[in-house]
Every structure is written in structure tokens, then in C-alpha cells.
Amino acid sequence: MYARNINTYILSIMKIEENYSLEKHNTFHVQVAAKHFMEYDSEEELSRILRDEYFMECQKLHIGAGSNLLFLDDYNGIILHSLIGGAEQLKSDDTNVYLQVGAGMAWDACVAYAVSNNWGGIENLSNIPGETGAAAVQNIGAYGVEIKDVIASVTAYEVKTGNKKIFTATECKYGYRDSIFKNELLDQYIITHVTLKLTKQPVLNLSYGNLSEVMCAEKEQNIQTVRDVVIKIRAEKLPNTDELGNAGSFFTNPIISKPHYEAIQKDYPAIPGYEVADNKIKVPAAWLIEAIGFKGKSFDTVGVYDKQALVIVNLGDASGTEIAMLAESIRTKVLQQFEIEVNPEVRYVG
Ligand code: EPU
């Protein structure tokens, strides 16, 4: 229907797939289909699409690699995906390089490129599935670093008007796994490029967990070895999405008040917690899920990963609803046992 209505310009330049399987476009590998699927590879193309009157009326969703999405059903609209790749050095001085990265570039390819040039700042974010545009929406983080720490600006197009806007890092309103693009501007802008400010004299950040301990065993202390070590640690704890469908951490780590934390500590002295602000403690959701007895448990087609309780896995042909139901039982149990709400980091669609 949509393809028949869409204007001839778009039809002439774009390949629009109909009833397109999204299995390869979501790392849970849930078998759903999109009514239409469209890819573009330049800002001009995107801008033309956004100004198309038929496109404007259609229900639509822009995706990255689908590593943070849970499709509950077939998508009855148009799915857009960026093929804008490449990493271009915009400017450079004695200390920094500003690297403009296409939103469709695999995030880890971007990290590998930076590390191979000895540009520091993102090596701790090695091997995170997903694409660069989505990484900037999500404010991905690992091993003591968040992408916001190195974001200089984000280039995006307003869906409603097709106009371009450059957001400074401050305008992106970054927080823990959070940004303006997940809140007041949800689905209102499409990111085409992310500009990273990387350093030419890398300083290693080994503050997280046992990273410094593991690094001690390495002969060389540089960003390449940090990358190697992070890749190794992640491979030990997190399932490969190609082998076992998953979306990394399913929940964010909840932040609770200090009195609440201390009350729980009376019954559970081992509960870990990290002070994040005055009177606020971040508690690992993985610990809570392990404490309710769900770590390593499987329920027919879905399960909780046995090496990291924060990861829900598709054990076979799980549907999005089955995955969501397991997540819901975890939420309920954690709430009953600890009076803590754990909220999905994963975005539900449908
Ligand atoms: N823990 C458990 N049981 C487990 C796993 C962990 O009790 O099965 C407890 C331990 O006390 C451990 C603590 O949780 O010390 C923290 O575990 P981990 O270092 O694995 O980190 P996390 O808080 O579970 C976060 C991110 C990960 C990121 C790691 C490393 C979130 C939601 N997740 O996980 O990000 O890789 O830190 O920095 O903040 C992702 O977002 O997809 C992701 C994998």
C-alpha cells in the first residue's frame, strides 16, 4: 500500500522491501517482519525521504543494529536504517582529533579504527554490539567510560521538517544510559553523524572493577591492550549475539536511596552498591536477579544467562512476548523481595 503511494522520486532512488524479515536486524533474533524496510546512504537521501509527503504520514521507526530492541510483534509501518558509514578526521591539534563517524558504522569498527591510530578515549567501549548513531542515543557505557565523555557533537535531521541540527554534548542531556533522544525528542530526530573528541596522548582508564588487575598481566600498557583485555572480559561474561540471541544488559542498574540500601543490607550484607550522588546508591541489577534465584534459569524458549544475570537470552524460537514475560516476572520478583524497580534498558516495539 505504502510502496504504491510513495512518490516517484523516492521509488526511483530507494530500494523498498515489503514484508521484510527483521530477524537479522534485532540481536534477540526474534522472527518478526516489517511492512516496509528502507535503507539510505547519504544525508541528502535522508533529507529527501523525510520531506516526502507519503513518508510523513506513515508510522515509522529508525533502527541501528537492533541490539537494544525487543519486537513484540510484526511492525506495521516502515523501518528505516542508515548505511551512512565512514570515519573522517574533521580537525586535529596537538592534543585532540575530532573524528566524525557515520551513524551506520558498526560501533566496534569505530573503536578499532581509533585504537589503530592510537587515539584514546573509547578503547574501554570495545566490542559493544550496535551502530554509532544508536550508541549516541543510548549513551553506551562500559568499564568506567561512557560515550558521552568523548562526544563533541551529534548531527541529526528532524523527522517532521527534514531540517538538519547539530547538537552539542550538553544539548544531548546525557545521563546513565539516557539522552534527550530517549525522552523529549524520542523518535523526533535521526542521527546521521557523531563527532568524537579523542586524545592523541591516551591516558588509560582502569578504574572499573578488576580491569587494572587483569591489565597487570599484560606486557604492554596501551590502549590496544586495554581493548584486547576488555574484549576478553566481555567474551567471558556476555553471550555472542550471533550464537545466542540477546541484547546485552536487559535492565539498567537501579539507583536507590541510601536509607533503602542500608535497610536491605541488614538482611543481605553482601549486596553491592556504588555511591553515584549524595544519598544515592546504584545497585547491580545482576546481583538482584541472582538473589531472586533467576541466574542460569531457563523457561522453555527463554532464559537468564548463566554467566551474567543481567542478560536475557533467546534459547530457540522465542517470541518477543515470551522474552517480555520473563522480564516481567523478574521485575515483579525483584520488586516483591527488595522493593526495587528494575527497568528495561531494552526498548519494546509494538
Ligand atoms: N553481578 C552479580 N551477578 C552476575 C553479574 C554481576 O551479582 O551475574 C554483580 C557483581 O557484584 C558485579 C556487579 O554485579 O561486581 C557488576 O557486574 P558487571 O561488572 O558485569 O556490570 P553490570 O553492572 O552487570 C554494567 C553494564 C554493562 C557493562 C558492564 C561493565 C548496565 C546496565 N550494564 O553491567 O553494559 O558491560 O557494566 O562496565 O549498566 C550493556 O549495557 O548491554 C552492557 C553489557
mmCIF file of C-alpha atoms and ligand atoms in Angstrom:
data_model
loop_
_atom_site.group_PDB
_atom_site.id
_atom_site.type_symbol
_atom_site.label_atom_id
_atom_site.label_comp_id
_atom_site.label_asym_id
_atom_site.label_seq_id
_atom_site.Cartn_x
_atom_site.Cartn_y
_atom_site.Cartn_z
ATOM 1 C CA MET A 1 0.000 0.000 0.000
ATOM 2 C CA TYR A 2 2.667 2.440 1.112
ATOM 3 C CA ALA A 3 5.038 1.468 -1.697
ATOM 4 C CA ARG A 4 2.264 2.145 -4.199
ATOM 5 C CA ASN A 5 1.644 5.557 -2.719
ATOM 6 C CA ILE A 6 5.176 6.713 -2.194
ATOM 7 C CA ASN A 7 6.308 9.430 -4.554
ATOM 8 C CA THR A 8 8.175 8.571 -7.687
ATOM 9 C CA TYR A 9 11.404 10.266 -6.663
ATOM 10 C CA ILE A 10 11.780 8.077 -3.586
ATOM 11 C CA LEU A 11 10.815 4.996 -5.565
ATOM 12 C CA SER A 12 13.402 5.766 -8.216
ATOM 13 C CA ILE A 13 16.314 6.005 -5.792
ATOM 14 C CA MET A 14 15.351 3.682 -2.986
ATOM 15 C CA LYS A 15 15.008 0.007 -2.670
ATOM 16 C CA ILE A 16 11.960 -0.560 -0.505
ATOM 17 C CA GLU A 17 11.492 -4.044 0.817
ATOM 18 C CA GLU A 18 7.998 -5.257 1.613
ATOM 19 C CA ASN A 19 7.077 -7.781 4.324
ATOM 20 C CA TYR A 20 10.721 -7.828 5.220
ATOM 21 C CA SER A 21 12.082 -10.169 7.898
ATOM 22 C CA LEU A 22 13.706 -8.329 10.809
ATOM 23 C CA GLU A 23 15.372 -11.426 12.226
ATOM 24 C CA LYS A 24 18.837 -10.184 11.233
ATOM 25 C CA HIS A 25 18.028 -6.649 12.374
ATOM 26 C CA ASN A 26 17.431 -7.483 16.033
ATOM 27 C CA THR A 27 20.054 -9.228 18.149
ATOM 28 C CA PHE A 28 17.384 -11.233 20.009
ATOM 29 C CA HIS A 29 16.740 -12.736 16.544
ATOM 30 C CA VAL A 30 13.026 -12.580 17.139
ATOM 31 C CA GLN A 31 11.208 -13.570 13.964
ATOM 32 C CA VAL A 32 9.079 -10.606 13.037
ATOM 33 C CA ALA A 33 8.566 -8.734 9.796
ATOM 34 C CA ALA A 34 8.280 -5.087 8.855
ATOM 35 C CA LYS A 35 5.620 -3.974 6.424
ATOM 36 C CA HIS A 36 8.335 -1.897 4.721
ATOM 37 C CA PHE A 37 12.089 -1.618 5.148
ATOM 38 C CA MET A 38 14.236 1.128 3.667
ATOM 39 C CA GLU A 39 17.936 1.994 3.777
ATOM 40 C CA TYR A 40 19.701 5.201 2.742
ATOM 41 C CA ASP A 41 23.352 6.085 2.470
ATOM 42 C CA SER A 42 23.608 9.869 2.456
ATOM 43 C CA GLU A 43 22.273 12.904 4.297
ATOM 44 C CA GLU A 44 20.714 14.158 1.055
ATOM 45 C CA GLU A 45 18.798 10.936 0.599
ATOM 46 C CA LEU A 46 17.547 11.027 4.181
ATOM 47 C CA SER A 47 16.511 14.639 3.882
ATOM 48 C CA ARG A 48 14.519 13.875 0.695
ATOM 49 C CA ILE A 49 12.823 10.895 2.344
ATOM 50 C CA LEU A 50 11.815 12.963 5.363
ATOM 51 C CA ARG A 51 10.224 15.587 3.133
ATOM 52 C CA ASP A 52 8.190 13.041 1.196
ATOM 53 C CA GLU A 53 4.525 13.631 1.964
ATOM 54 C CA TYR A 54 3.580 9.946 1.989
ATOM 55 C CA PHE A 55 6.500 9.056 4.191
ATOM 56 C CA MET A 56 5.431 11.786 6.597
ATOM 57 C CA GLU A 57 2.058 10.119 7.134
ATOM 58 C CA CYS A 58 3.405 6.647 7.667
ATOM 59 C CA GLN A 59 4.175 5.013 11.004
ATOM 60 C CA LYS A 60 7.952 4.663 11.138
ATOM 61 C CA LEU A 61 10.867 3.616 13.283
ATOM 62 C CA HIS A 62 14.566 4.178 12.723
ATOM 63 C CA ILE A 63 16.793 1.354 13.901
ATOM 64 C CA GLY A 64 20.518 0.743 14.282
ATOM 65 C CA ALA A 65 21.745 -2.833 14.582
ATOM 66 C CA GLY A 66 18.732 -3.728 16.738
ATOM 67 C CA SER A 67 20.919 -4.566 19.721
ATOM 68 C CA ASN A 68 18.655 -2.761 22.136
ATOM 69 C CA LEU A 69 15.226 -3.544 20.714
ATOM 70 C CA LEU A 70 12.579 -6.083 21.537
ATOM 71 C CA PHE A 71 9.960 -6.505 18.816
ATOM 72 C CA LEU A 72 6.743 -7.789 20.356
ATOM 73 C CA ASP A 73 5.020 -8.204 17.025
ATOM 74 C CA ASP A 74 5.331 -7.553 13.292
ATOM 75 C CA TYR A 75 5.934 -3.874 12.588
ATOM 76 C CA ASN A 76 3.059 -2.396 10.650
ATOM 77 C CA GLY A 77 4.939 0.562 9.228
ATOM 78 C CA ILE A 78 8.259 1.488 7.747
ATOM 79 C CA ILE A 79 11.605 0.630 9.302
ATOM 80 C CA LEU A 80 14.476 2.908 8.334
ATOM 81 C CA HIS A 81 18.136 2.025 8.609
ATOM 82 C CA SER A 82 21.212 4.128 7.934
ATOM 83 C CA LEU A 83 24.031 2.955 5.718
ATOM 84 C CA ILE A 84 25.995 6.149 6.321
ATOM 85 C CA GLY A 85 29.395 4.877 7.377
ATOM 86 C CA GLY A 86 32.947 6.131 7.381
ATOM 87 C CA ALA A 87 35.104 7.959 9.870
ATOM 88 C CA GLU A 88 36.508 11.306 8.816
ATOM 89 C CA GLN A 89 39.037 13.403 10.680
ATOM 90 C CA LEU A 90 37.387 16.833 10.830
ATOM 91 C CA LYS A 91 40.189 18.631 12.614
ATOM 92 C CA SER A 92 43.154 17.900 14.763
ATOM 93 C CA ASP A 93 45.556 19.780 17.024
ATOM 94 C CA ASP A 94 48.474 18.780 19.249
ATOM 95 C CA THR A 95 46.257 17.019 21.757
ATOM 96 C CA ASN A 96 42.994 16.026 20.112
ATOM 97 C CA VAL A 97 41.488 14.664 16.980
ATOM 98 C CA TYR A 98 37.839 15.255 16.067
ATOM 99 C CA LEU A 99 36.521 12.193 14.300
ATOM 100 C CA GLN A 100 33.187 12.401 12.503
ATOM 101 C CA VAL A 101 31.669 8.944 12.328
ATOM 102 C CA GLY A 102 28.695 7.864 10.211
ATOM 103 C CA ALA A 103 25.718 6.728 12.300
ATOM 104 C CA GLY A 104 25.525 3.446 10.386
ATOM 105 C CA MET A 105 29.113 2.449 11.124
ATOM 106 C CA ALA A 106 29.400 -0.530 13.468
ATOM 107 C CA TRP A 107 30.455 0.929 16.794
ATOM 108 C CA ASP A 108 33.247 -1.566 17.308
ATOM 109 C CA ALA A 109 34.708 -0.819 13.867
ATOM 110 C CA CYS A 110 34.922 2.792 15.011
ATOM 111 C CA VAL A 111 36.704 1.752 18.231
ATOM 112 C CA ALA A 112 39.105 -0.473 16.280
ATOM 113 C CA TYR A 113 39.895 2.399 13.901
ATOM 114 C CA ALA A 114 40.556 4.843 16.760
ATOM 115 C CA VAL A 115 42.753 2.367 18.620
ATOM 116 C CA SER A 116 44.749 1.502 15.488
ATOM 117 C CA ASN A 117 45.576 5.219 15.199
ATOM 118 C CA ASN A 118 46.419 5.428 18.913
ATOM 119 C CA TRP A 119 43.585 7.895 19.521
ATOM 120 C CA GLY A 120 42.380 7.320 23.065
ATOM 121 C CA GLY A 121 39.021 7.643 24.790
ATOM 122 C CA ILE A 122 36.834 4.801 23.561
ATOM 123 C CA GLU A 123 39.012 1.697 23.981
ATOM 124 C CA ASN A 124 37.059 0.695 27.130
ATOM 125 C CA LEU A 125 33.930 0.626 24.950
ATOM 126 C CA SER A 126 35.318 -2.201 22.810
ATOM 127 C CA ASN A 127 33.168 -4.972 21.417
ATOM 128 C CA ILE A 128 29.803 -3.429 22.259
ATOM 129 C CA PRO A 129 27.291 -4.551 19.636
ATOM 130 C CA GLY A 130 25.414 -1.865 17.749
ATOM 131 C CA GLU A 131 25.966 1.097 15.469
ATOM 132 C CA THR A 132 27.412 4.523 16.199
ATOM 133 C CA GLY A 133 24.175 6.523 15.890
ATOM 134 C CA ALA A 134 22.367 4.293 18.372
ATOM 135 C CA ALA A 135 25.399 4.387 20.685
ATOM 136 C CA ALA A 136 24.936 8.155 20.918
ATOM 137 C CA VAL A 137 21.199 7.836 21.599
ATOM 138 C CA GLN A 138 21.762 5.248 24.289
ATOM 139 C CA ASN A 139 24.912 6.728 25.856
ATOM 140 C CA ILE A 140 26.532 3.303 25.853
ATOM 141 C CA GLY A 141 28.904 2.648 28.707
ATOM 142 C CA ALA A 142 31.280 0.009 29.985
ATOM 143 C CA TYR A 143 34.330 -0.326 32.197
ATOM 144 C CA GLY A 144 34.181 3.187 33.621
ATOM 145 C CA VAL A 145 33.633 5.043 30.331
ATOM 146 C CA GLU A 146 30.501 6.359 28.635
ATOM 147 C CA ILE A 147 30.346 7.584 25.047
ATOM 148 C CA LYS A 148 29.179 10.983 26.338
ATOM 149 C CA ASP A 149 32.688 11.511 27.748
ATOM 150 C CA VAL A 150 34.048 11.857 24.198
ATOM 151 C CA ILE A 151 31.089 13.206 22.243
ATOM 152 C CA ALA A 152 31.805 16.655 20.781
ATOM 153 C CA SER A 153 28.577 16.895 18.785
ATOM 154 C CA VAL A 154 25.802 14.914 17.166
ATOM 155 C CA THR A 155 24.408 15.718 13.705
ATOM 156 C CA ALA A 156 20.740 14.905 13.245
ATOM 157 C CA TYR A 157 17.748 15.556 10.995
ATOM 158 C CA GLU A 158 14.365 16.486 12.343
ATOM 159 C CA VAL A 159 11.822 13.904 11.204
ATOM 160 C CA LYS A 160 8.989 16.419 10.978
ATOM 161 C CA THR A 161 10.766 19.011 8.823
ATOM 162 C CA GLY A 162 13.816 17.310 7.326
ATOM 163 C CA ASN A 163 15.965 20.122 8.767
ATOM 164 C CA LYS A 164 19.489 19.489 9.969
ATOM 165 C CA LYS A 165 20.579 20.319 13.512
ATOM 166 C CA ILE A 166 23.901 19.917 15.279
ATOM 167 C CA PHE A 167 23.558 19.096 18.978
ATOM 168 C CA THR A 168 26.375 19.842 21.394
ATOM 169 C CA ALA A 169 27.024 17.171 24.029
ATOM 170 C CA THR A 170 25.300 19.400 26.611
ATOM 171 C CA GLU A 171 22.219 19.710 24.410
ATOM 172 C CA CYS A 172 22.065 15.909 24.237
ATOM 173 C CA LYS A 173 21.325 15.919 28.024
ATOM 174 C CA TYR A 174 23.272 12.759 28.675
ATOM 175 C CA GLY A 175 22.747 10.639 31.769
ATOM 176 C CA TYR A 176 23.264 6.998 32.680
ATOM 177 C CA ARG A 177 22.047 5.116 29.568
ATOM 178 C CA ASP A 178 19.988 8.186 28.781
ATOM 179 C CA SER A 179 19.795 11.187 26.457
ATOM 180 C CA ILE A 180 17.357 13.741 25.071
ATOM 181 C CA PHE A 181 16.772 11.336 22.142
ATOM 182 C CA LYS A 182 15.182 8.828 24.548
ATOM 183 C CA ASN A 183 12.993 11.425 26.229
ATOM 184 C CA GLU A 184 11.595 14.710 24.959
ATOM 185 C CA LEU A 185 12.986 14.148 21.454
ATOM 186 C CA LEU A 186 12.139 10.439 21.237
ATOM 187 C CA ASP A 187 11.795 9.474 17.541
ATOM 188 C CA GLN A 188 11.913 13.141 16.541
ATOM 189 C CA TYR A 189 15.466 13.248 15.191
ATOM 190 C CA ILE A 190 17.543 10.853 13.113
ATOM 191 C CA ILE A 191 21.251 10.936 13.811
ATOM 192 C CA THR A 192 23.487 10.878 10.741
ATOM 193 C CA HIS A 193 26.908 11.512 12.306
ATOM 194 C CA VAL A 194 28.583 11.544 15.696
ATOM 195 C CA THR A 195 31.715 13.621 16.232
ATOM 196 C CA LEU A 196 34.095 12.215 18.817
ATOM 197 C CA LYS A 197 36.845 14.168 20.529
ATOM 198 C CA LEU A 198 39.660 11.684 21.004
ATOM 199 C CA THR A 199 43.027 12.234 22.578
ATOM 200 C CA LYS A 200 46.423 11.855 20.943
ATOM 201 C CA GLN A 201 48.082 11.201 24.308
ATOM 202 C CA PRO A 202 45.893 8.454 25.711
ATOM 203 C CA VAL A 203 45.559 8.078 29.470
ATOM 204 C CA LEU A 204 44.388 4.600 30.414
ATOM 205 C CA ASN A 205 41.194 4.383 32.467
ATOM 206 C CA LEU A 206 41.477 1.214 34.540
ATOM 207 C CA SER A 207 39.264 2.337 37.398
ATOM 208 C CA TYR A 208 36.440 -0.182 36.825
ATOM 209 C CA GLY A 209 36.257 -3.470 38.742
ATOM 210 C CA ASN A 210 39.241 -5.709 38.212
ATOM 211 C CA LEU A 211 40.386 -4.092 34.953
ATOM 212 C CA SER A 212 43.668 -2.827 36.429
ATOM 213 C CA GLU A 213 44.350 -6.263 37.927
ATOM 214 C CA VAL A 214 43.803 -8.007 34.599
ATOM 215 C CA MET A 215 45.878 -5.357 32.805
ATOM 216 C CA CYS A 216 48.829 -6.068 35.150
ATOM 217 C CA ALA A 217 49.369 -9.358 33.344
ATOM 218 C CA GLU A 218 49.852 -7.515 30.036
ATOM 219 C CA LYS A 219 53.390 -6.686 28.885
ATOM 220 C CA GLU A 220 52.346 -3.506 27.127
ATOM 221 C CA GLN A 221 50.186 -0.893 28.840
ATOM 222 C CA ASN A 222 48.476 0.870 25.979
ATOM 223 C CA ILE A 223 45.013 1.342 24.503
ATOM 224 C CA GLN A 224 45.423 -1.679 22.239
ATOM 225 C CA THR A 225 45.972 -3.937 25.256
ATOM 226 C CA VAL A 226 43.045 -2.302 27.073
ATOM 227 C CA ARG A 227 40.921 -3.101 24.024
ATOM 228 C CA ASP A 228 42.194 -6.691 23.953
ATOM 229 C CA VAL A 229 41.514 -7.165 27.665
ATOM 230 C CA VAL A 230 38.019 -5.640 27.501
ATOM 231 C CA ILE A 231 37.173 -7.891 24.542
ATOM 232 C CA LYS A 232 38.371 -10.895 26.535
ATOM 233 C CA ILE A 233 36.403 -9.964 29.688
ATOM 234 C CA ARG A 234 33.246 -9.315 27.680
ATOM 235 C CA ALA A 235 33.581 -12.607 25.825
ATOM 236 C CA GLU A 236 33.802 -14.433 29.154
ATOM 237 C CA LYS A 237 30.694 -12.763 30.601
ATOM 238 C CA LEU A 238 28.414 -11.957 27.702
ATOM 239 C CA PRO A 239 26.969 -14.271 25.061
ATOM 240 C CA ASN A 240 27.783 -13.662 21.412
ATOM 241 C CA THR A 241 24.595 -12.358 19.807
ATOM 242 C CA ASP A 242 25.252 -14.445 16.679
ATOM 243 C CA GLU A 243 25.181 -17.628 18.731
ATOM 244 C CA LEU A 244 22.562 -16.829 21.367
ATOM 245 C CA GLY A 245 20.026 -14.068 20.779
ATOM 246 C CA ASN A 246 20.299 -11.352 23.454
ATOM 247 C CA ALA A 247 20.515 -7.592 23.872
ATOM 248 C CA GLY A 248 23.274 -7.300 26.448
ATOM 249 C CA SER A 249 22.031 -5.894 29.735
ATOM 250 C CA PHE A 250 18.267 -6.207 29.670
ATOM 251 C CA PHE A 251 17.754 -3.841 32.611
ATOM 252 C CA THR A 252 19.554 -0.722 33.758
ATOM 253 C CA ASN A 253 21.101 -0.776 37.205
ATOM 254 C CA PRO A 254 18.600 0.809 39.621
ATOM 255 C CA ILE A 255 19.547 3.806 41.738
ATOM 256 C CA ILE A 256 18.040 3.791 45.220
ATOM 257 C CA SER A 257 18.250 5.960 48.327
ATOM 258 C CA LYS A 258 20.965 5.299 50.892
ATOM 259 C CA PRO A 259 18.485 4.533 53.700
ATOM 260 C CA HIS A 260 16.747 1.988 51.453
ATOM 261 C CA TYR A 261 20.125 0.447 50.617
ATOM 262 C CA GLU A 262 21.124 0.259 54.266
ATOM 263 C CA ALA A 263 17.816 -1.364 55.168
ATOM 264 C CA ILE A 264 18.408 -4.096 52.569
ATOM 265 C CA GLN A 265 21.987 -4.507 53.778
ATOM 266 C CA LYS A 266 20.689 -5.668 57.178
ATOM 267 C CA ASP A 267 19.191 -8.790 55.569
ATOM 268 C CA TYR A 268 21.651 -9.061 52.679
ATOM 269 C CA PRO A 269 25.051 -7.812 53.884
ATOM 270 C CA ALA A 270 26.685 -8.808 50.579
ATOM 271 C CA ILE A 271 24.577 -6.507 48.402
ATOM 272 C CA PRO A 272 26.975 -4.446 46.258
ATOM 273 C CA GLY A 273 26.359 -0.731 45.819
ATOM 274 C CA TYR A 274 28.154 2.238 44.304
ATOM 275 C CA GLU A 275 27.544 5.768 45.511
ATOM 276 C CA VAL A 276 26.548 7.868 42.494
ATOM 277 C CA ALA A 277 25.322 11.029 44.189
ATOM 278 C CA ASP A 278 24.565 12.296 47.656
ATOM 279 C CA ASN A 279 22.445 9.673 49.339
ATOM 280 C CA LYS A 280 22.017 7.718 46.097
ATOM 281 C CA ILE A 281 23.325 4.207 45.534
ATOM 282 C CA LYS A 282 23.480 2.301 42.269
ATOM 283 C CA VAL A 283 22.833 -1.398 42.790
ATOM 284 C CA PRO A 284 23.777 -4.003 40.156
ATOM 285 C CA ALA A 285 20.528 -5.396 38.741
ATOM 286 C CA ALA A 286 22.512 -8.579 38.012
ATOM 287 C CA TRP A 287 23.003 -9.109 41.742
ATOM 288 C CA LEU A 288 19.279 -8.630 42.435
ATOM 289 C CA ILE A 289 18.348 -11.095 39.674
ATOM 290 C CA GLU A 290 20.825 -13.613 41.046
ATOM 291 C CA ALA A 291 19.415 -13.074 44.552
ATOM 292 C CA ILE A 292 15.875 -13.938 43.413
ATOM 293 C CA GLY A 293 17.271 -17.185 42.015
ATOM 294 C CA PHE A 294 16.894 -16.496 38.282
ATOM 295 C CA LYS A 295 20.535 -16.651 37.179
ATOM 296 C CA GLY A 296 21.031 -19.506 34.702
ATOM 297 C CA LYS A 297 17.357 -20.479 34.774
ATOM 298 C CA SER A 298 15.620 -21.410 31.571
ATOM 299 C CA PHE A 299 11.930 -21.342 30.808
ATOM 300 C CA ASP A 300 11.284 -23.192 27.576
ATOM 301 C CA THR A 301 12.453 -20.794 24.844
ATOM 302 C CA VAL A 302 13.927 -18.070 27.065
ATOM 303 C CA GLY A 303 16.424 -17.926 29.875
ATOM 304 C CA VAL A 304 18.722 -15.867 32.066
ATOM 305 C CA TYR A 305 22.346 -16.194 31.030
ATOM 306 C CA ASP A 306 24.367 -18.323 33.437
ATOM 307 C CA LYS A 307 27.466 -16.090 33.451
ATOM 308 C CA GLN A 308 25.746 -12.689 33.748
ATOM 309 C CA ALA A 309 22.287 -12.451 35.268
ATOM 310 C CA LEU A 310 21.524 -9.144 33.572
ATOM 311 C CA VAL A 311 21.279 -10.823 30.184
ATOM 312 C CA ILE A 312 18.086 -12.478 28.945
ATOM 313 C CA VAL A 313 18.688 -14.961 26.147
ATOM 314 C CA ASN A 314 16.590 -16.410 23.343
ATOM 315 C CA LEU A 315 17.194 -20.136 23.652
ATOM 316 C CA GLY A 316 15.398 -21.049 20.453
ATOM 317 C CA ASP A 317 12.475 -19.519 18.699
ATOM 318 C CA ALA A 318 11.331 -17.227 21.465
ATOM 319 C CA SER A 319 8.825 -14.573 20.555
ATOM 320 C CA GLY A 320 9.215 -11.024 21.769
ATOM 321 C CA THR A 321 6.257 -11.545 24.087
ATOM 322 C CA GLU A 322 7.872 -14.589 25.705
ATOM 323 C CA ILE A 323 11.030 -12.578 26.357
ATOM 324 C CA ALA A 324 8.971 -9.694 27.750
ATOM 325 C CA MET A 325 7.078 -12.098 30.019
ATOM 326 C CA LEU A 326 10.292 -13.386 31.567
ATOM 327 C CA ALA A 327 11.447 -9.794 32.057
ATOM 328 C CA GLU A 328 8.133 -9.022 33.747
ATOM 329 C CA SER A 329 8.447 -11.947 36.176
ATOM 330 C CA ILE A 330 11.946 -10.751 37.064
ATOM 331 C CA ARG A 331 10.667 -7.224 37.658
ATOM 332 C CA THR A 332 7.843 -8.484 39.862
ATOM 333 C CA LYS A 333 10.068 -10.780 41.939
ATOM 334 C CA VAL A 334 12.717 -8.100 42.481
ATOM 335 C CA LEU A 335 10.028 -5.637 43.497
ATOM 336 C CA GLN A 336 8.482 -8.117 45.956
ATOM 337 C CA GLN A 337 11.779 -9.134 47.528
ATOM 338 C CA PHE A 338 13.641 -5.792 47.586
ATOM 339 C CA GLU A 339 11.073 -3.077 46.873
ATOM 340 C CA ILE A 340 13.296 -2.030 43.990
ATOM 341 C CA GLU A 341 12.038 -1.390 40.478
ATOM 342 C CA VAL A 342 14.294 -2.661 37.735
ATOM 343 C CA ASN A 343 13.548 -1.048 34.407
ATOM 344 C CA PRO A 344 14.349 -2.377 30.949
ATOM 345 C CA GLU A 345 17.216 -0.772 29.120
ATOM 346 C CA VAL A 346 15.868 -2.563 26.066
ATOM 347 C CA ARG A 347 13.205 -0.695 24.092
ATOM 348 C CA TYR A 348 9.973 -2.575 23.447
ATOM 349 C CA VAL A 349 8.431 -2.070 19.994
ATOM 350 C CA GLY A 350 4.824 -2.935 19.198
HETATM 351 N N1 EPU B 1 26.858 -9.383 39.498
HETATM 352 C C1 EPU B 1 26.141 -10.390 40.096
HETATM 353 N N2 EPU B 1 25.741 -11.446 39.308
HETATM 354 C C2 EPU B 1 26.041 -11.514 37.984
HETATM 355 C C3 EPU B 1 26.796 -10.489 37.393
HETATM 356 C C4 EPU B 1 27.184 -9.409 38.171
HETATM 357 O O1 EPU B 1 25.862 -10.381 41.274
HETATM 358 O O2 EPU B 1 25.602 -12.481 37.359
HETATM 359 C C5 EPU B 1 27.243 -8.214 40.347
HETATM 360 C C6 EPU B 1 28.640 -8.319 40.890
HETATM 361 O O3 EPU B 1 28.636 -7.759 42.172
HETATM 362 C C7 EPU B 1 29.447 -7.422 39.970
HETATM 363 C C8 EPU B 1 28.433 -6.352 39.647
HETATM 364 O O4 EPU B 1 27.190 -7.035 39.562
HETATM 365 O O5 EPU B 1 30.553 -6.887 40.619
HETATM 366 C C9 EPU B 1 28.700 -5.609 38.358
HETATM 367 O O6 EPU B 1 28.768 -6.569 37.303
HETATM 368 P P1 EPU B 1 29.403 -6.171 35.895
HETATM 369 O O7 EPU B 1 30.741 -5.576 36.071
HETATM 370 O O8 EPU B 1 29.282 -7.341 34.977
HETATM 371 O O9 EPU B 1 28.498 -4.961 35.412
HETATM 372 P P2 EPU B 1 26.934 -4.741 35.349
HETATM 373 O O10 EPU B 1 26.579 -3.630 36.251
HETATM 374 O O11 EPU B 1 26.186 -6.010 35.473
HETATM 375 C C10 EPU B 1 27.288 -2.878 33.530
HETATM 376 C C11 EPU B 1 26.697 -2.517 32.203
HETATM 377 C C12 EPU B 1 27.269 -3.420 31.117
HETATM 378 C C13 EPU B 1 28.778 -3.227 31.075
HETATM 379 C C14 EPU B 1 29.341 -3.577 32.454
HETATM 380 C C15 EPU B 1 30.829 -3.312 32.549
HETATM 381 C C16 EPU B 1 24.483 -1.640 32.698
HETATM 382 C C17 EPU B 1 23.023 -1.864 32.586
HETATM 383 N N3 EPU B 1 25.248 -2.638 32.243
HETATM 384 O O12 EPU B 1 26.833 -4.190 33.816
HETATM 385 O O13 EPU B 1 26.730 -2.988 29.864
HETATM 386 O O14 EPU B 1 29.382 -4.041 30.091
HETATM 387 O O15 EPU B 1 28.702 -2.765 33.465
HETATM 388 O O16 EPU B 1 31.067 -1.964 32.618
HETATM 389 O O17 EPU B 1 24.918 -0.587 33.172
HETATM 390 C C18 EPU B 1 25.008 -3.361 28.264
HETATM 391 O O18 EPU B 1 24.599 -2.227 28.521
HETATM 392 O O19 EPU B 1 24.441 -4.091 27.408
HETATM 393 C C19 EPU B 1 26.147 -3.894 29.000
HETATM 394 C C20 EPU B 1 26.566 -5.155 28.852
#
